[in-house]
Tab-separated table of C-alpha atoms and ligand atoms in Angstrom:
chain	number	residue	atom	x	y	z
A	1	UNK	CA	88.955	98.447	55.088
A	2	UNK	CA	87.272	95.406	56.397
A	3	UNK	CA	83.611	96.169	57.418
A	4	UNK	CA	82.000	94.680	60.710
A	5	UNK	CA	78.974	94.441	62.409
A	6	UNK	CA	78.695	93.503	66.407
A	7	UNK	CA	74.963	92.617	67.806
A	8	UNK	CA	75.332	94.068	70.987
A	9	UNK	CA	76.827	96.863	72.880
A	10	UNK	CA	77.673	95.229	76.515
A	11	UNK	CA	80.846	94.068	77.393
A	12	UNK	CA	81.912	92.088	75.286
A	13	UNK	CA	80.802	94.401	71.948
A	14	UNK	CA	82.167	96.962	73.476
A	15	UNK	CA	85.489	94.882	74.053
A	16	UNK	CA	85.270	93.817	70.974
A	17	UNK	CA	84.698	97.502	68.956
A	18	UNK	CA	87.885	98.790	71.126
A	19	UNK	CA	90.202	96.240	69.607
A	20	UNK	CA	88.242	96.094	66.116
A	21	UNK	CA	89.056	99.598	65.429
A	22	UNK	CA	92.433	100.239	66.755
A	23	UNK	CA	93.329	97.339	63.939
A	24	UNK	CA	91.616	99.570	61.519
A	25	UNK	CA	88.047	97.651	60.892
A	26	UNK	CA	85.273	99.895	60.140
A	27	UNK	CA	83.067	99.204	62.941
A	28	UNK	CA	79.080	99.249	63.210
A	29	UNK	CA	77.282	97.987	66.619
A	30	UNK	CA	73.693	97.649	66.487
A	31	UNK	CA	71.698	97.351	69.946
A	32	UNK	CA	68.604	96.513	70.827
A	33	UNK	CA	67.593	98.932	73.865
A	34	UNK	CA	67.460	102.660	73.215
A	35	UNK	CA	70.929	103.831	75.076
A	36	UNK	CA	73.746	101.776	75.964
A	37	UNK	CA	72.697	100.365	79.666
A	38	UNK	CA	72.711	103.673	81.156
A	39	UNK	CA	71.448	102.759	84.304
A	40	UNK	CA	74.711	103.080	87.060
A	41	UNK	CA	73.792	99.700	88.835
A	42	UNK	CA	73.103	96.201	87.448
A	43	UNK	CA	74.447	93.706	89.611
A	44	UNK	CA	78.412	93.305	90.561
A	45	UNK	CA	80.093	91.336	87.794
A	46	UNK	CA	83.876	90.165	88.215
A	47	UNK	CA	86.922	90.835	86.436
A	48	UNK	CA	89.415	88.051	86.972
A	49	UNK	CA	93.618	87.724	86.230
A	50	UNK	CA	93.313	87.769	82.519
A	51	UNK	CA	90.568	90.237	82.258
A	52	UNK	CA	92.144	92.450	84.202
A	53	UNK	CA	95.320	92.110	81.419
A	54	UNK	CA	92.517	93.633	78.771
A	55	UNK	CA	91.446	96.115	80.592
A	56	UNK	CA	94.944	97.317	81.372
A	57	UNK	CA	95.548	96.897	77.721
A	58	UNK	CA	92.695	99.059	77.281
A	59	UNK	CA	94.604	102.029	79.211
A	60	UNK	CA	91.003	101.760	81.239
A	61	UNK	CA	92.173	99.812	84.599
A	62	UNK	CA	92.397	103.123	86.700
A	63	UNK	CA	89.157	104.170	85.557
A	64	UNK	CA	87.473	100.336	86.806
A	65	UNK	CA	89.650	100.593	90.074
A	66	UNK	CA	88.132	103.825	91.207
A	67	UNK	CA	84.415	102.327	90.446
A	68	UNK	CA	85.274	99.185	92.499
A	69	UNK	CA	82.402	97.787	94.670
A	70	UNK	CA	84.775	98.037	97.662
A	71	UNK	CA	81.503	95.494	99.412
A	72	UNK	CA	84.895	94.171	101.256
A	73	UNK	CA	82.282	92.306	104.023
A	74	UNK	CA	80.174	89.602	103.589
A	75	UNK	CA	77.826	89.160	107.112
A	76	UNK	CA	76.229	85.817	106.982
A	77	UNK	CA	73.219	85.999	108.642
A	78	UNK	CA	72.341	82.980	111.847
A	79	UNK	CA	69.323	81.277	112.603
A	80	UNK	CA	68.767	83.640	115.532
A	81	UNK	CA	69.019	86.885	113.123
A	82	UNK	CA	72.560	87.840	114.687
A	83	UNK	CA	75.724	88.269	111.617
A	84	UNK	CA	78.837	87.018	111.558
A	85	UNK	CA	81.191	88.967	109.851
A	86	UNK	CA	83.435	86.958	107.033
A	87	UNK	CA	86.117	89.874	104.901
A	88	UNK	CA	86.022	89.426	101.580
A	89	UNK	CA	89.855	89.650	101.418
A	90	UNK	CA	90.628	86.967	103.470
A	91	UNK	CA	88.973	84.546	101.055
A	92	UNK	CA	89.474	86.701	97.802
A	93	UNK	CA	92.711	86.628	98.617
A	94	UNK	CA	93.390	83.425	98.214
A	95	UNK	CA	91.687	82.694	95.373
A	96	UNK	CA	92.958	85.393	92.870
A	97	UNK	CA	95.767	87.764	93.296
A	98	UNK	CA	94.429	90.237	90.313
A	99	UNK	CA	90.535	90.438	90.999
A	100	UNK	CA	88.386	93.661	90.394
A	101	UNK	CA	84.628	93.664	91.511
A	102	UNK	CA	82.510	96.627	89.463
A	103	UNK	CA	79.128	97.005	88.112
A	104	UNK	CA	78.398	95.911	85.248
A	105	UNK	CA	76.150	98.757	84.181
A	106	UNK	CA	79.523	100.746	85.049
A	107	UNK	CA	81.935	98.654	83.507
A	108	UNK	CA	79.643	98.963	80.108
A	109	UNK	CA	79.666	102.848	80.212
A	110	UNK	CA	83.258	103.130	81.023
A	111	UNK	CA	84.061	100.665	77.679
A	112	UNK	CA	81.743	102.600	75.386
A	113	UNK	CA	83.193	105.955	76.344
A	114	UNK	CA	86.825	104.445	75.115
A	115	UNK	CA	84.873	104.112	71.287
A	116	UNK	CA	81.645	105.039	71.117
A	117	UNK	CA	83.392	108.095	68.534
A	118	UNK	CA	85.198	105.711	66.502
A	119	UNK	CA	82.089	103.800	65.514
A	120	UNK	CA	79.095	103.794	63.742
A	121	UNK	CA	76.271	103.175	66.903
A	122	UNK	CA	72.795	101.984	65.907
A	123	UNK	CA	70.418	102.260	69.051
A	124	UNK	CA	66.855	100.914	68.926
A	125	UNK	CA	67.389	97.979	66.183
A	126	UNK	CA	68.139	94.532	65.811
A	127	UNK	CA	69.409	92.245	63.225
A	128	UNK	CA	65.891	89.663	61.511
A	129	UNK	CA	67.919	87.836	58.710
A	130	UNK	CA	71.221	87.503	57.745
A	131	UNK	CA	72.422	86.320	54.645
A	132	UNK	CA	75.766	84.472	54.654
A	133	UNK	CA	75.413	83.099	51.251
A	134	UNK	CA	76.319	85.924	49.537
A	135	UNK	CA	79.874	86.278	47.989
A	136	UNK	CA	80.497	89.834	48.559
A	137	UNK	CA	80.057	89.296	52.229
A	138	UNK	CA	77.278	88.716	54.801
A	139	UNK	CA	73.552	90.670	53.361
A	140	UNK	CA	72.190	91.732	56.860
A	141	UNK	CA	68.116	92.680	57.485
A	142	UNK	CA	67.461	94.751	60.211
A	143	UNK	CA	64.051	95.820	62.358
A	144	UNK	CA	63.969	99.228	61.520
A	145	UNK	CA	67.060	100.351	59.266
A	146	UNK	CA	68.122	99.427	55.466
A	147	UNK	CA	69.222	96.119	54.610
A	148	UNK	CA	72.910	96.553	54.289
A	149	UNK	CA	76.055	94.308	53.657
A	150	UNK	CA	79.194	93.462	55.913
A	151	UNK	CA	82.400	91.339	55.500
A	152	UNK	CA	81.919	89.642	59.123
A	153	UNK	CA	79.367	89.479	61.499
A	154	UNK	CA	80.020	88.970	65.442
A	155	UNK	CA	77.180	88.097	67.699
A	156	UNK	CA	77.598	89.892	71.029
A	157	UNK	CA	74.441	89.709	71.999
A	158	UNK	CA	73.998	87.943	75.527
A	159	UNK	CA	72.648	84.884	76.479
A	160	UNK	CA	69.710	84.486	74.902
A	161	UNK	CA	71.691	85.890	71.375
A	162	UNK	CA	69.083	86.621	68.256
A	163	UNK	CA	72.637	86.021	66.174
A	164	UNK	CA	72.483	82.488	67.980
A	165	UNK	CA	69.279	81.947	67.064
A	166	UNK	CA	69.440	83.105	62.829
A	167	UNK	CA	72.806	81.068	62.273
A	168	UNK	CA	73.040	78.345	64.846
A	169	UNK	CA	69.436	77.363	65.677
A	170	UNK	CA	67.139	77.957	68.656
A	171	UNK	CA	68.187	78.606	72.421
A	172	UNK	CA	66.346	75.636	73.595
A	173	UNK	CA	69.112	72.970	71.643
A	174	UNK	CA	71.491	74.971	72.752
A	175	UNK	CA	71.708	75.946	76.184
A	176	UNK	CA	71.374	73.596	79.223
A	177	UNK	CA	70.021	74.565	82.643
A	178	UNK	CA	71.860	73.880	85.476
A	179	UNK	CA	69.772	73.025	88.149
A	180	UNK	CA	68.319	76.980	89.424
A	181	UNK	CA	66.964	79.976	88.844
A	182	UNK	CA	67.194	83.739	89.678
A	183	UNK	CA	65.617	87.144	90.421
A	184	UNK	CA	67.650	90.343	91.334
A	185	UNK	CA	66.430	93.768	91.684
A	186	UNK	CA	67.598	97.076	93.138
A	187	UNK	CA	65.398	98.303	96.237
A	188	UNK	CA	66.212	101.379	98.637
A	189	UNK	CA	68.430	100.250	101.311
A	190	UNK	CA	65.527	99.741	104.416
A	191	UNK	CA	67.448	97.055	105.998
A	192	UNK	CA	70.421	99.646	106.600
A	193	UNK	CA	73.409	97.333	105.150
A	194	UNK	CA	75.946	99.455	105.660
A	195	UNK	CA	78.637	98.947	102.803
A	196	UNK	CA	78.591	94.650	103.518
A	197	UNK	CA	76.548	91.857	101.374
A	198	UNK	CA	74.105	90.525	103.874
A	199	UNK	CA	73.901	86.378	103.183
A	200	UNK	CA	71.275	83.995	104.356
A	201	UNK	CA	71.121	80.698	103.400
A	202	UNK	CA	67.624	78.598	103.657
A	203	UNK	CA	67.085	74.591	102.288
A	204	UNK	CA	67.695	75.088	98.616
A	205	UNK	CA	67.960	79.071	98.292
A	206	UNK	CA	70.503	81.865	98.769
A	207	UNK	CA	69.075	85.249	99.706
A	208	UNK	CA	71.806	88.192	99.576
A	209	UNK	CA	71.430	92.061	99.393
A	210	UNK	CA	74.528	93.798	98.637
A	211	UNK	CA	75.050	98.075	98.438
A	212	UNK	CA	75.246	100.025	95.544
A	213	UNK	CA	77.641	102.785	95.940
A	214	UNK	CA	77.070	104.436	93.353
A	215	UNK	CA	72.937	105.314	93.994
A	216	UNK	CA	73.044	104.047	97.717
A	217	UNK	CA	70.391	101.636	96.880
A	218	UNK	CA	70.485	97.795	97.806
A	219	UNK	CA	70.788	95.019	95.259
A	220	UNK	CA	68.897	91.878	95.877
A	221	UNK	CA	69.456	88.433	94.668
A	222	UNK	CA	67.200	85.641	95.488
A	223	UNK	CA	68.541	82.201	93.891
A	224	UNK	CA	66.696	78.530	94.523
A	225	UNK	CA	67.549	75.326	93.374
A	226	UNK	CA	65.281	73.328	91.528
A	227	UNK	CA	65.121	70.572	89.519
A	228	UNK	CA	63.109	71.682	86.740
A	229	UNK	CA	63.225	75.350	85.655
A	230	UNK	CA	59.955	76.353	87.414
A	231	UNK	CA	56.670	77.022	85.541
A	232	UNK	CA	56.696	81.035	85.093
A	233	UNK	CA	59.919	81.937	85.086
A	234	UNK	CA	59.440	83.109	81.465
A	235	UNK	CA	55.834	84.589	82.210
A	236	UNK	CA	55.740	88.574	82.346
A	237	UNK	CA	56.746	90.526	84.911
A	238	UNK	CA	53.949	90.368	87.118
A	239	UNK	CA	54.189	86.607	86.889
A	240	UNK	CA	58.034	86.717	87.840
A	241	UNK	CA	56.888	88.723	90.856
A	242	UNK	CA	54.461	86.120	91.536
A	243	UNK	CA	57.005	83.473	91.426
A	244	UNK	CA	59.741	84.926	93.748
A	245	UNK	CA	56.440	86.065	96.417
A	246	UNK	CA	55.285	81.809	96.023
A	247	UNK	CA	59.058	80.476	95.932
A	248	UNK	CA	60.439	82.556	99.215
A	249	UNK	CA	57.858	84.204	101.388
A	250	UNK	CA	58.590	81.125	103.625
A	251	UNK	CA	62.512	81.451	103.138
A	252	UNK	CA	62.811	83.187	106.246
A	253	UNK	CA	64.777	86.165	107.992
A	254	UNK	CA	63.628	89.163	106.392
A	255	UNK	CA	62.777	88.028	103.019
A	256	UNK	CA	59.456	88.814	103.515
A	257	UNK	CA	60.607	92.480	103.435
A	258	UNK	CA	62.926	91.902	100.984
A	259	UNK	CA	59.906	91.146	98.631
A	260	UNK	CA	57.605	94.001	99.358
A	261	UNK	CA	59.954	96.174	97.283
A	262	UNK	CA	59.491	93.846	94.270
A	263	UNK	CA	56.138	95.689	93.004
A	264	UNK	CA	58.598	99.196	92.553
A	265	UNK	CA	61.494	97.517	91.644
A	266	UNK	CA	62.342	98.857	87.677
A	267	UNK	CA	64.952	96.608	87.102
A	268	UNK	CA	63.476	93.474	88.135
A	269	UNK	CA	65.911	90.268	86.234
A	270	UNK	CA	64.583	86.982	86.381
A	271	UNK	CA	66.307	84.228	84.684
A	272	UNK	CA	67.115	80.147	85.283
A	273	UNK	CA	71.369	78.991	85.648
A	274	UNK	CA	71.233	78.336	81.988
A	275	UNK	CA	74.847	77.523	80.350
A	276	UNK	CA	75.069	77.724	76.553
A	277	UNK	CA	76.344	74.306	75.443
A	278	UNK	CA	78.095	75.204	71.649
A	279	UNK	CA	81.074	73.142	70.994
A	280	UNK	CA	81.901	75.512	67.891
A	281	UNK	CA	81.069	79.560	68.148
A	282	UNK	CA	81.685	80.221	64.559
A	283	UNK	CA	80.078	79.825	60.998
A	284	UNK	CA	81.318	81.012	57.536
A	285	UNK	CA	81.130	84.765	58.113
A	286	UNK	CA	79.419	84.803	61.912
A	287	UNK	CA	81.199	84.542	65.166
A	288	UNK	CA	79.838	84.400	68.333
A	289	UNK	CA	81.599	86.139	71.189
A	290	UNK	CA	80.822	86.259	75.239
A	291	UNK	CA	77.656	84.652	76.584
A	292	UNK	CA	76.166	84.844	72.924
A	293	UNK	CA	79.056	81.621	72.592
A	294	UNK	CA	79.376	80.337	75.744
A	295	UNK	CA	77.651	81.782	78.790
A	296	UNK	CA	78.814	79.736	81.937
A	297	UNK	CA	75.791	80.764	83.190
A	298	UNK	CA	74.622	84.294	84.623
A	299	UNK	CA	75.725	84.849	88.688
A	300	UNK	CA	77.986	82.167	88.975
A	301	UNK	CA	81.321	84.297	87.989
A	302	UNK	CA	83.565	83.940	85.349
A	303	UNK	CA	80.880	84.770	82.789
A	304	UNK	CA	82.105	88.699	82.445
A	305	UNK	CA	85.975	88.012	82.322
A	306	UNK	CA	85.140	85.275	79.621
A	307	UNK	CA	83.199	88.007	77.607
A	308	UNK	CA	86.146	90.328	77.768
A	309	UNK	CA	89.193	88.175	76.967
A	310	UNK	CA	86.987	86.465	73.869
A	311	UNK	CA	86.539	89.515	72.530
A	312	UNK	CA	90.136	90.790	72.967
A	313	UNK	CA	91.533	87.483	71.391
A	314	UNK	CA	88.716	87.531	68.973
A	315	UNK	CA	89.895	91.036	67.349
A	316	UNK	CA	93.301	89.884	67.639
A	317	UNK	CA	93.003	87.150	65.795
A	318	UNK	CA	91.342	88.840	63.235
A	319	UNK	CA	93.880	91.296	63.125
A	320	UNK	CA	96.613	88.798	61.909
A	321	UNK	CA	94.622	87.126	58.920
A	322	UNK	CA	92.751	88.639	56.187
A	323	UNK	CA	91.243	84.939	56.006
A	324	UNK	CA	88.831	84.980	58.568
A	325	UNK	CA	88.514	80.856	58.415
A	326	UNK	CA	92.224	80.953	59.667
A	327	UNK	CA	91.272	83.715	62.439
A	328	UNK	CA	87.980	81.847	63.433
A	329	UNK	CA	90.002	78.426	63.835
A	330	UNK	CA	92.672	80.534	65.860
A	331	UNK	CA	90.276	82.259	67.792
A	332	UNK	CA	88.564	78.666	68.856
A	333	UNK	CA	91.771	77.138	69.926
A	334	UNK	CA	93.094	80.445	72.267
A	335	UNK	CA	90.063	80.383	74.285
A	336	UNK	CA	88.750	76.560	73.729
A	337	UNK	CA	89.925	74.908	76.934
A	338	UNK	CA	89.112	78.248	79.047
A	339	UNK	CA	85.561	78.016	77.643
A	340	UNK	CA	85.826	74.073	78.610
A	341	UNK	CA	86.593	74.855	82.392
A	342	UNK	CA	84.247	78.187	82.937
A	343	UNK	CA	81.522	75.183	82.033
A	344	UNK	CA	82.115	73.042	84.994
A	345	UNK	CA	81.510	76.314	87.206
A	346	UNK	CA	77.866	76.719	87.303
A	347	UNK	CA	76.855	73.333	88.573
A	348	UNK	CA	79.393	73.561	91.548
A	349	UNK	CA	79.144	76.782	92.449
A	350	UNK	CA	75.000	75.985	92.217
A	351	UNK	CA	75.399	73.320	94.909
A	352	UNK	CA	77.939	75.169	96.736
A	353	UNK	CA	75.833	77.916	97.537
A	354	UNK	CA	72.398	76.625	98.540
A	355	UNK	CA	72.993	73.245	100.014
A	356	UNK	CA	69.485	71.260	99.892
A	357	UNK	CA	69.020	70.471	103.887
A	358	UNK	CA	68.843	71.976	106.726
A	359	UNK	CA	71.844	70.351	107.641
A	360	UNK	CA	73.499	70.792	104.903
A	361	UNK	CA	73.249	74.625	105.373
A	362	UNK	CA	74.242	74.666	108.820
A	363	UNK	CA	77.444	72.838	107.839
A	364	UNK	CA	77.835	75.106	104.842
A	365	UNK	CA	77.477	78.315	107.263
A	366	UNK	CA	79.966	76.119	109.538
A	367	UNK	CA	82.270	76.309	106.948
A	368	UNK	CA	81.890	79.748	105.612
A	369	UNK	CA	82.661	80.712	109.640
A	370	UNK	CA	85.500	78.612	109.596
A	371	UNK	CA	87.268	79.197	106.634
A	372	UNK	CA	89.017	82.723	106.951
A	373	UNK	CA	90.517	80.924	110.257
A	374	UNK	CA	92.337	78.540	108.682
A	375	UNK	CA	96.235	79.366	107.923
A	376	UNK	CA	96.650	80.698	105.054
A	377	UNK	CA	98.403	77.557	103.554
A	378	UNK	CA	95.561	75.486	104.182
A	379	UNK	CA	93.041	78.374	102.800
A	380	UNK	CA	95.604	78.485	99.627
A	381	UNK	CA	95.016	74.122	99.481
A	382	UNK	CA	91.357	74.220	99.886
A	383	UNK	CA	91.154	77.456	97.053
A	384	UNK	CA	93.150	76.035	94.484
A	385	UNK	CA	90.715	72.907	94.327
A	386	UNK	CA	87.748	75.490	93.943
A	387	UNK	CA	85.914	75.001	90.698
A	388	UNK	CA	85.592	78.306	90.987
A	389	UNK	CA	86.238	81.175	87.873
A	390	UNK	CA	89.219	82.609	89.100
A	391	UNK	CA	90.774	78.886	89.193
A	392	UNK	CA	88.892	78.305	85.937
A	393	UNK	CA	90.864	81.719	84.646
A	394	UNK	CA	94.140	81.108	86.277
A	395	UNK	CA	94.602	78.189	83.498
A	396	UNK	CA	94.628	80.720	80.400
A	397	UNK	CA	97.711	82.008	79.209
A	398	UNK	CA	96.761	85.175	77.411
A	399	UNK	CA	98.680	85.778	73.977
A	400	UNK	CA	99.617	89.452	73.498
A	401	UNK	CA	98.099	91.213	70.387
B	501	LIG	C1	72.061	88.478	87.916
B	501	LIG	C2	73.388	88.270	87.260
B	501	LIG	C3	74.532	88.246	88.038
B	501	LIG	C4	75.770	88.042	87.428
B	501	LIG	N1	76.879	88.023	88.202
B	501	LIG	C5	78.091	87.874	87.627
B	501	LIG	C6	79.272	87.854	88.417
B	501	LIG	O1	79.244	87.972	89.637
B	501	LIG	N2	80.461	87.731	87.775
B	501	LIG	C7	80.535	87.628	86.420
B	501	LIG	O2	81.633	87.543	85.883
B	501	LIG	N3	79.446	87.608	85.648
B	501	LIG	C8	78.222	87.722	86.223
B	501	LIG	N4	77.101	87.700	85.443
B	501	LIG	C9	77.223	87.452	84.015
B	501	LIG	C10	77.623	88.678	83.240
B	501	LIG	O3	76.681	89.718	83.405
B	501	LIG	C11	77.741	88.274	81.765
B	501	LIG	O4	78.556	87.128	81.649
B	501	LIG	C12	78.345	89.387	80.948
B	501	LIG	O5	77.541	90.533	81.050
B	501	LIG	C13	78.472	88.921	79.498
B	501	LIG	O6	78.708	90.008	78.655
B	501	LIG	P1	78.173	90.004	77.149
B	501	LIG	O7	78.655	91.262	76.564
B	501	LIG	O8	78.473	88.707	76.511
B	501	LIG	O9	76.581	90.046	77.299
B	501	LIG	P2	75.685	91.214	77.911
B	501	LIG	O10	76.434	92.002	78.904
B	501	LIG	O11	74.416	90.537	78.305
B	501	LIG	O12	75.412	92.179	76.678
B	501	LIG	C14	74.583	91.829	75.624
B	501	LIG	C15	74.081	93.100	74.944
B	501	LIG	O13	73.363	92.727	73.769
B	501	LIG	C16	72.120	93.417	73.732
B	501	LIG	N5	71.185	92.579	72.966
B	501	LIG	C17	70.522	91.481	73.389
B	501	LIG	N6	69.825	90.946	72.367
B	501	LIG	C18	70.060	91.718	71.289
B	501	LIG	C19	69.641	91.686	69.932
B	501	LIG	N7	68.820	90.708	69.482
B	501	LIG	N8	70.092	92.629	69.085
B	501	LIG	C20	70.925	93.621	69.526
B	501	LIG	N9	71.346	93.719	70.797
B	501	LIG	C21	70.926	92.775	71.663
B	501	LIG	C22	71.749	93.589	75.183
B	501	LIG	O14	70.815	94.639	75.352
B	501	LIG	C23	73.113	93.901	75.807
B	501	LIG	O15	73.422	95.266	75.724
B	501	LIG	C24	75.847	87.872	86.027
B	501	LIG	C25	74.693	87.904	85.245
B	501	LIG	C26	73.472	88.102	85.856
B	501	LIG	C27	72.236	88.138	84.995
């Protein structure tokens, strides 16, 4: 029985241990924080045409249906405070006929239930060395447990991937930023936001809040373009909270408010657009898989469904071949060209959603107005030429495995 370690147990080492097992691999998953995410919120990740095909494969897409956001109502907000109400439908609708939004603290726990008793879970650890050199497999150092050995190695271990960083060299060569930066946290809902995303745009930054069913809190997200990733982003977290208070007191609406919840906030995420920029995900032994490989960069979509249908074709592939050269090389070619395409999302979506002028976001919220009045052939035009995920998704043919 071929042995296997995954960094990571989010969604795409979850994904990943699913498939692994069921094509009898003796499975380990080391991860770094104490439990598997158990937190019920996290921010609203999206599962897109081919993603949804895994899941189903999974037997689990019942169980992500009933967790749906159902946040079917976006309200952008107008200079004078007043909303206009935009449903989500009529531009989801258009975009992607097979589209599930969930959470991805949700998503995680409802993957890890499907295996967590088929595998060998390591909580609390994290890999320091590994040692592909060796002929009997990969030697693997650990934080806290045993050095032990393991035919194949899969980094699933986010964007800023410690697996990256031992085999493939530091974050820094790797990644590229994309031209903004982030902060979301979870606040009680004072604003009253009644089951819709609340969306106000300001010269170069994107405000929304959006409910959390599940703990009937509000999730904020507070994006801004810049240039240059801004000085403090990777401070601690009373310098994050300093950032966001300096970068969009003056953003308007009720930001301000918005921001007065940041001091409680437990969950506070502050990170730039960064896309990881590898042209190959795999060496000797080690295999990258989800944003570990090729993050199209957190918040702008695709990033989830990319995780999930890398790590289904991933185990696939290694299913077919005892050679894992020939799987690795398989594995590269299924998902190259979708991994080509998510990377051409970030920068458009960036400038797409926080247009730099004040004109330029009056013509933007012109546009957002307008577009669920357009027939339905002309919204079906304008959404196939979206360099948006589901577009970006809609080009990969799935194999079955
Ligand atoms: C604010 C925000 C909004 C987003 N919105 C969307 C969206 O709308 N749609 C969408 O599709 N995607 C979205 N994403 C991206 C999405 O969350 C990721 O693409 C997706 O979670 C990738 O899954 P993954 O399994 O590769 O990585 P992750 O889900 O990040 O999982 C990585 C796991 O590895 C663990 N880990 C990290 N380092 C180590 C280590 N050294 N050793 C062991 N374990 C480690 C982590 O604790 C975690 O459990 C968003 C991301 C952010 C941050």
């Amino acid at each position: 029985m071929r042995s296997v370690l995954i960094s990571g147990a989010g969604i795409a080492g979850a994904t990943l241990a699913y498939w692994l097992v069921r094509q009898g691999f003796a499975v380990t998953v080391v991860e770094r924080t104490s439990s598997v995410r158990a937190r019920l919120g996290g921010h609203a990740v999206d599962l897109f045409g081919p993603a949804v095909d895994v899941v189903e494969r999974m037997g689990l897409l019942p169980a992500i249906e009933a967790e749906r956001t159902h946040n079917e109502l976006i309200s952008l907000v107008r200079p004078d405070g007043t909303l206009t109400d935009i449903a989500v439908d009529e531009v989801a609708s258009t975009i992607s006929g097979r589209h599930v939004e969930v959470l991805r603290g949700v998503l995680t726990q409802i993957l890890f239930r499907a295996v967590q008793d088929e595998v060998e879970l390591v909580f609390g650890d994290e890999i320091t060395s590994l040692d592909d050199h060796a002929e009997d497999g990969v030697r693997v150092t650990f934080a806290q447990g045993q050095p032990r050995r393991f035919d194949l190695v899969l980094g699933a271990d986010g964007l800023h991937s410690g697996v990256r960083r031992l085999v493939f060299g530091e974050e820094s060569s790797l990644t590229r930023y994309t031209g903004a930066w982030l902060g979301v946290y979870s606040m009680p809902d004072v604003i009253g936001i009644e089951g819709r995303t609340l969306l106000h745009l300001a010269p170069g930054r994107l405000i929304a809040t959006y409910p959390v069913r599940q703990t009937g809190e509000a999730r904020v997200l507070l994006l801004e373009r810049a240039e240059q990733e801004p000085p403090g982003i990777r401070s601690d977290l009373a310098g994050q909270r300093e950032l966001l208070r300096e970068r969009f007191a003056t953003a308007g609406w009720r930001v301000p408010q918005l921001l007065d919840h940041l001091d409680s906030a437990d969950d506070l995420y502050v990170d730039s657009i960064t896309q990881v920029t590898l042209e190959d995900w795999t060496r000797g032994r080690v295999a990258l898989v989800g944003d570990a490989g090729y993050s199209p960069g957190p918040a702008v979509g695709g990033g989830t469904s990319l995780a999930m249908v890398g790590a289904y074709v991933l185990a696939g592939e290694l299913a077919r071949t005892e050679d894992h050269d020939q799987a690795f090389a398989a594995y590269r070619a299924e998902i190259g060209e979708f991994v080509r395409r998510s990377g051409r999302i970030a920068p458009a979506v960036v400038a797409q959603s926080a247009p730099l002028t004040p004109l330029g976001v009056r013509l933007m919220s012109a546009a957002l107005r307008l577009y669920p009045r357009l027939p339905l052939s002309l919204r079906s035009w304008a959404a196939a030429r979206r360099p948006g995920p589901a577009n970006a998704l809609a080009a990969m043919a799935m194999k079955e495995y």
